[in-house]
Coordinates of C-alpha atoms and ligand atoms in Angstrom, one line a residue:
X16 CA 0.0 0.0 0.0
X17 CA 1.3 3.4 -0.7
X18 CA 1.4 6.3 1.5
X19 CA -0.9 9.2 0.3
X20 CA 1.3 12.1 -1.2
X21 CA -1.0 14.9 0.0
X22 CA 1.2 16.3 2.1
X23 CA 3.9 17.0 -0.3
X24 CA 1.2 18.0 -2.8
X25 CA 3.4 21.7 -3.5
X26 CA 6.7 19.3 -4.0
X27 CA 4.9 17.4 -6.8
X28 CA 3.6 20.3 -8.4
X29 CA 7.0 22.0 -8.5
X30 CA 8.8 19.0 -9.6
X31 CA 6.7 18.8 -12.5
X32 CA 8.3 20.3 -16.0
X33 CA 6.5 23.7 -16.9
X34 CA 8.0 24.4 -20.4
X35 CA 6.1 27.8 -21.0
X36 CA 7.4 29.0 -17.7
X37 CA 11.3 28.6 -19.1
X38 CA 13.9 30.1 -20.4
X39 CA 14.5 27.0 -22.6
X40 CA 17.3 25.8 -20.4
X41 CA 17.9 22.3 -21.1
X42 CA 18.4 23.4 -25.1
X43 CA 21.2 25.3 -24.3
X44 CA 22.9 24.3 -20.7
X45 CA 23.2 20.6 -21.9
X46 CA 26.0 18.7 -23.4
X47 CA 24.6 17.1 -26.2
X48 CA 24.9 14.1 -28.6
X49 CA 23.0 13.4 -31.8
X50 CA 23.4 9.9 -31.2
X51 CA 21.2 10.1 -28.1
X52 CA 18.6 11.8 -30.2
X53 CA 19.0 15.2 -30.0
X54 CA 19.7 16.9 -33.7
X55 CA 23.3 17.7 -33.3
X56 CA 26.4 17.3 -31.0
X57 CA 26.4 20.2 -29.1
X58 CA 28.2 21.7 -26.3
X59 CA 26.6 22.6 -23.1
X60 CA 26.3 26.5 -22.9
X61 CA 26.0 26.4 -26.7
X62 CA 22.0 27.1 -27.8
X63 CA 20.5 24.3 -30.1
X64 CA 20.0 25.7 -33.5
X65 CA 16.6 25.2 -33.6
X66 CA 15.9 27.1 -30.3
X67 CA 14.0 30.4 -31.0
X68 CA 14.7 33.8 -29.5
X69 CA 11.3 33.2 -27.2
X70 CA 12.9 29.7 -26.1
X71 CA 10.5 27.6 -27.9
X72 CA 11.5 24.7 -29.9
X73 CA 11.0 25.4 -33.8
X74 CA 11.0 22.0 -34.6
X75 CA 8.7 21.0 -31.4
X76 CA 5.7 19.5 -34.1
X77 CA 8.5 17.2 -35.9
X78 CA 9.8 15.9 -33.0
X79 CA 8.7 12.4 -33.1
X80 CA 8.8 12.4 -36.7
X81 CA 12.4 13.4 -36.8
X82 CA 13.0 10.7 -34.3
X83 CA 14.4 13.4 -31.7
X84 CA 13.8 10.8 -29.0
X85 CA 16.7 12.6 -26.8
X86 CA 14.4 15.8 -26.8
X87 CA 11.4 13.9 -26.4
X88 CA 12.7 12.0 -23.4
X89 CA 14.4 15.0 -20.9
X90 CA 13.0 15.9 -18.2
X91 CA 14.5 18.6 -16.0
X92 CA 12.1 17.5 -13.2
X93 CA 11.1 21.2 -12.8
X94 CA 14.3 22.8 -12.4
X95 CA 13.9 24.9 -15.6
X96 CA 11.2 27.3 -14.6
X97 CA 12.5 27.4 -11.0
X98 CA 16.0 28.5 -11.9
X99 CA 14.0 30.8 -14.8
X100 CA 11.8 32.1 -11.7
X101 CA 15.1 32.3 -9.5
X102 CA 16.8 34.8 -11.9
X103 CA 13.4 36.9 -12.7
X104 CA 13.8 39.1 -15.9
X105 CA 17.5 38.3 -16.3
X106 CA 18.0 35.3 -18.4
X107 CA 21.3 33.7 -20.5
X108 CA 19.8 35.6 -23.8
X109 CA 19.5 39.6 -22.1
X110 CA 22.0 39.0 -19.6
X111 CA 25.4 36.5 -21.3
X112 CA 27.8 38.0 -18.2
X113 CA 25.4 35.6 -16.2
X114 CA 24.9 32.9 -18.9
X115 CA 27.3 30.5 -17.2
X116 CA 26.1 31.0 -13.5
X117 CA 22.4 30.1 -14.4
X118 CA 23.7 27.0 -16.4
X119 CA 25.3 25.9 -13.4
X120 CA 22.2 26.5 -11.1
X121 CA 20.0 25.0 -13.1
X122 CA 22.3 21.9 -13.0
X123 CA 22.6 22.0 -9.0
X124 CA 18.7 22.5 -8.9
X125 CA 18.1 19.8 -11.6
X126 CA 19.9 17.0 -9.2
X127 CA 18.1 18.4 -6.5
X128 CA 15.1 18.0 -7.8
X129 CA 15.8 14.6 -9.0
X130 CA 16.4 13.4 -5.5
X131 CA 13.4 15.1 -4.6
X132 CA 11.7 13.1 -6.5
X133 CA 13.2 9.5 -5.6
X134 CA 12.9 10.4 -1.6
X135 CA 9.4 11.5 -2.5
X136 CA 8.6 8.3 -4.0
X137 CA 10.8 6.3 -1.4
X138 CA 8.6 8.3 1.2
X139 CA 5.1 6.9 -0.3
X140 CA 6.5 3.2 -0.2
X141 CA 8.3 2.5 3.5
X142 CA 6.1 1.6 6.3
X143 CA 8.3 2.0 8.8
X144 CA 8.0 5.1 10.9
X145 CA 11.4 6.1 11.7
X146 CA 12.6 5.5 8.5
X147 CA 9.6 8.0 7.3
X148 CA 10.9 10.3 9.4
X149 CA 14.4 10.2 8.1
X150 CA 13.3 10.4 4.4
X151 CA 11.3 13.6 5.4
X152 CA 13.9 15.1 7.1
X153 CA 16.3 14.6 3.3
X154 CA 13.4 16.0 1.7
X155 CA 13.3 18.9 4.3
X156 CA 16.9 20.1 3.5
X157 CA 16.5 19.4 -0.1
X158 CA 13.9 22.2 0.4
X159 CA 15.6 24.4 2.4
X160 CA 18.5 24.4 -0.3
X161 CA 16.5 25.1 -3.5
X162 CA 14.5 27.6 -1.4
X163 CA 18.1 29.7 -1.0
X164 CA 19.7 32.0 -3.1
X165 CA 22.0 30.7 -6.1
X166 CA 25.3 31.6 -4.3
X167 CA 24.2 29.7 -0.9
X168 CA 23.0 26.7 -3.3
X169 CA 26.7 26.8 -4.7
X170 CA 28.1 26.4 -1.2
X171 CA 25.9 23.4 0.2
X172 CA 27.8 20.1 -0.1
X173 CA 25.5 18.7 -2.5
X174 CA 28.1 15.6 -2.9
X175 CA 27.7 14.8 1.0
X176 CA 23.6 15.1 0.6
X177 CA 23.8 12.7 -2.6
X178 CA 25.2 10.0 -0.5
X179 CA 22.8 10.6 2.3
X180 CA 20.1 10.4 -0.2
X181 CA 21.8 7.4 -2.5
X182 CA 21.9 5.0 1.2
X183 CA 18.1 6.1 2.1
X184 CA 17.1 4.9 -1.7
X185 CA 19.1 1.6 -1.1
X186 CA 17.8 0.7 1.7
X187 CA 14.2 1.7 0.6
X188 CA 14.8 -0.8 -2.8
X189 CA 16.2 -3.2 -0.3
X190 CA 13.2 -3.5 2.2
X191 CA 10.9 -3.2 -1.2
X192 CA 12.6 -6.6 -2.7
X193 CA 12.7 -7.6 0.7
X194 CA 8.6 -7.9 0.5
X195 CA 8.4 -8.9 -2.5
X196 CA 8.3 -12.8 -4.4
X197 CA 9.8 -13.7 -7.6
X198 CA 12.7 -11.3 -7.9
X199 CA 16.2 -12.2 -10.1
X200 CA 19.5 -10.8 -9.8
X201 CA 19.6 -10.6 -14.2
X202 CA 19.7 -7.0 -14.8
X203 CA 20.3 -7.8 -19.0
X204 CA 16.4 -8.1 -20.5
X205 CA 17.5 -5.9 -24.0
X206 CA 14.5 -7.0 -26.2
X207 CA 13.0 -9.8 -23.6
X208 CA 9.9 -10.7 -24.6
X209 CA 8.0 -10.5 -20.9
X210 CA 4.5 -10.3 -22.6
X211 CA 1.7 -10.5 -20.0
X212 CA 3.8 -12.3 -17.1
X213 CA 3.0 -11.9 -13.7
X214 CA 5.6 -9.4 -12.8
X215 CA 4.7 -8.2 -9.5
X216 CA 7.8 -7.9 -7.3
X217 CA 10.2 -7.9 -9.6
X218 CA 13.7 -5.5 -8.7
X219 CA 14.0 -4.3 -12.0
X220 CA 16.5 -1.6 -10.6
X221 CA 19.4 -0.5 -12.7
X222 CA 18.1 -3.4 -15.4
X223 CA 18.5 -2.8 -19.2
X224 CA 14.7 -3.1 -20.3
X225 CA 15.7 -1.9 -23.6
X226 CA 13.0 -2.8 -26.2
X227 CA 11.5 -5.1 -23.8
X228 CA 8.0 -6.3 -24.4
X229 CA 6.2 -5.4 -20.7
X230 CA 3.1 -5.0 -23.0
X231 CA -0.2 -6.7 -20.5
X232 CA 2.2 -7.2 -17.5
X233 CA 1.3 -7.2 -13.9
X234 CA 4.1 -5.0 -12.3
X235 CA 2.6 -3.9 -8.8
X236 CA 5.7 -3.1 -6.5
X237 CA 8.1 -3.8 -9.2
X238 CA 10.8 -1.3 -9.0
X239 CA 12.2 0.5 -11.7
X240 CA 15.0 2.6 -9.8
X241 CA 17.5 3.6 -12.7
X242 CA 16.2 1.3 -15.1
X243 CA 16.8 1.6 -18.8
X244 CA 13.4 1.7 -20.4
X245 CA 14.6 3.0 -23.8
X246 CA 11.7 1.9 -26.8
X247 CA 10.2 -0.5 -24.0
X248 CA 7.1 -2.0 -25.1
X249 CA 4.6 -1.0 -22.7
X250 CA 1.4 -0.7 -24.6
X251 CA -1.5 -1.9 -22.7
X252 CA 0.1 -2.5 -19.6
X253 CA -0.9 -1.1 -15.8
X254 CA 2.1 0.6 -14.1
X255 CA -0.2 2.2 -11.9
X256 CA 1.8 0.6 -8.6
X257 CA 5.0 0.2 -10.2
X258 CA 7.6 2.1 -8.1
X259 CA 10.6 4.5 -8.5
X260 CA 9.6 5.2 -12.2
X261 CA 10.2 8.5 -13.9
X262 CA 8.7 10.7 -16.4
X263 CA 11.9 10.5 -18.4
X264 CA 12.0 6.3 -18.4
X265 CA 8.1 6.9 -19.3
X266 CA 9.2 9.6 -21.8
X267 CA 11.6 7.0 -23.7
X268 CA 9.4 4.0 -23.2
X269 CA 6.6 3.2 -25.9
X270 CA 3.3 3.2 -24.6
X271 CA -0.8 3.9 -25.4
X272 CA -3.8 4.7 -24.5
X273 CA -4.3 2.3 -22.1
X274 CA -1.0 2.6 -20.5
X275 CA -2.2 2.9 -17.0
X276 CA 0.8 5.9 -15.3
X277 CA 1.4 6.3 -11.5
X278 CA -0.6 9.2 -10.2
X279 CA 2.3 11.6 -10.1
X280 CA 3.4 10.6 -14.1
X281 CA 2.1 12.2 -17.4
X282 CA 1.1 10.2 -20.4
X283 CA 3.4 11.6 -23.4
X284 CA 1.5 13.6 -25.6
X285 CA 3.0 11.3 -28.4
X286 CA 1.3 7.8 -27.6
X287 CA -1.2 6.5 -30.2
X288 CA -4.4 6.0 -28.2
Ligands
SF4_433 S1 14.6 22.9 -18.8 FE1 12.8 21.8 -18.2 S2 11.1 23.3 -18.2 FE2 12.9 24.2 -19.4 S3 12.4 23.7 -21.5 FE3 13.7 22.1 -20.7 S4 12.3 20.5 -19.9 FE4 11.1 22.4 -20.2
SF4_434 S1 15.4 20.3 -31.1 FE1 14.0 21.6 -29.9 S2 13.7 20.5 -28.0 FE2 15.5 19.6 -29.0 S3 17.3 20.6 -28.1 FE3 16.7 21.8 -30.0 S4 15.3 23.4 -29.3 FE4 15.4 21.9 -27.7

């Protein structure tokens, strides 16, 4: 049973990509590589070519047609319209003395968030009460952080709060497996053919799902902490319980209309119904 989210309901919302709210950040603070989908190799700091001078994407209607999966797939977990909020009317375009420091905020924010979002989740699955406590207090600080100016946020030992968080995830996947039936140590499942097993339970953490067929499968508690779920096949299928998923794994994955998300996932606009 999963813990109701309420309470963090602000959290969610703000970890939740708002792309008319940015200043385009990810098309022009990333390193990037046309063989992970995005149209050229670029280097971070550098605007993509097909940015526009208001920070949309010019290209945004061909994306899927262009096969621009890298585009399709980021997610920035909210940190791009926070750090565009953060900096107000000054932005990398009206302001290129600054360029460099919002890059790197938005970078520290972005792996803030991204924790966030894993102790958020981690939060919603542990029973215990203690341990609750100590996820909430991780989450606390990660707040207190991204609530501080970009100088102070440049000064917190982000390393040492990683490592905090990594050990609270571990032990969160651990108790998870723990509960479960039917796990495997294989991590390799590139192109498995899984079609409508019985996969509730499974640790499917750090596993390479590429182009595997999870199309009809039962995947309650199965956790998908880091997983690769590049082109997976999940058409049909009810993730509604599955746990430590992203919008970015969902992003990459192949799904439909009846792809059943986790409450606090967005169906890509993209799917075929
Ligand atoms: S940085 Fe985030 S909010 Fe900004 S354009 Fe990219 S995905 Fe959207
Ligand atoms: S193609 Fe569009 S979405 Fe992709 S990096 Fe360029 S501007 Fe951003």
């Amino acid at each position: 049973m999963m813990k109701n989210n309420n309470s963090y309901a602000d959290l969610e919302a703000a970890l939740r990509i708002d792309c008319e709210k940015c200043s385009g950040l990810c098309c022009v603070a990333l390193y990037c590589m046309k063989t992970d989908g995005f149209p050229e190799n670029k280097e971070a700091g550098v605007p993509c070519r097909h940015l526009r001078p208001d920070f949309r994407c010019s290209i945004h209607a061909l994306l899927e047609k262009k096969k621009m999966k890298g585009c399709l797939a980021y997610d920035c977990f909210g940190a791009g319209q926070k750090v565009t909020q953060i900096y107000g009317n000054e932005n990398w375009q009206t302001h290129p003395d600054k360029a460099s420091e919002i890059f790197q905020t938005f970078m520290i924010v972005r792996k803030l968030y991204q924790m966030a979002w894993y102790l958020l989740e981690a939060w919603s699955v542990v029973a215990d009460e203690h341990f609750s406590a100590a996820i909430a207090a991780l989450l606390a600080e990660n707040l207190q952080i991204t609530a501080g100016a970009p100088a102070a946020m440049r000064l917190a030992d982000i390393a040492d709060y990683q490592t905090r968080v990594n050990q609270v995830l571990k032990k969160s996947s651990a108790q998870l497996v723990a509960k479960s039936s039917g796990q495997t140590n294989r991590k390799d499942f590139l192109g498995k053919n899984f079609k409508k097993t019985n996969l509730d339970g499974q640790d499917f953490s750090m596993a390479l799902l590429i182009a595997a067929n999870l199309t009809g499968c039962s995947l309650r508690r199965s956790n998908f902490l880091g997983a690769d779920l590049r082109d997976a096949n999940i058409k049909d299928t009810d993730l509604r319980e599955a746990v430590f998923l992203t919008q970015m794994q969902i992003n990459a994955a192949q799904g439909n209309g009846k792809t059943q998300l986790p409450p606090r996932l967005l169906r890509p606009s993209n799917w075929p119904d």
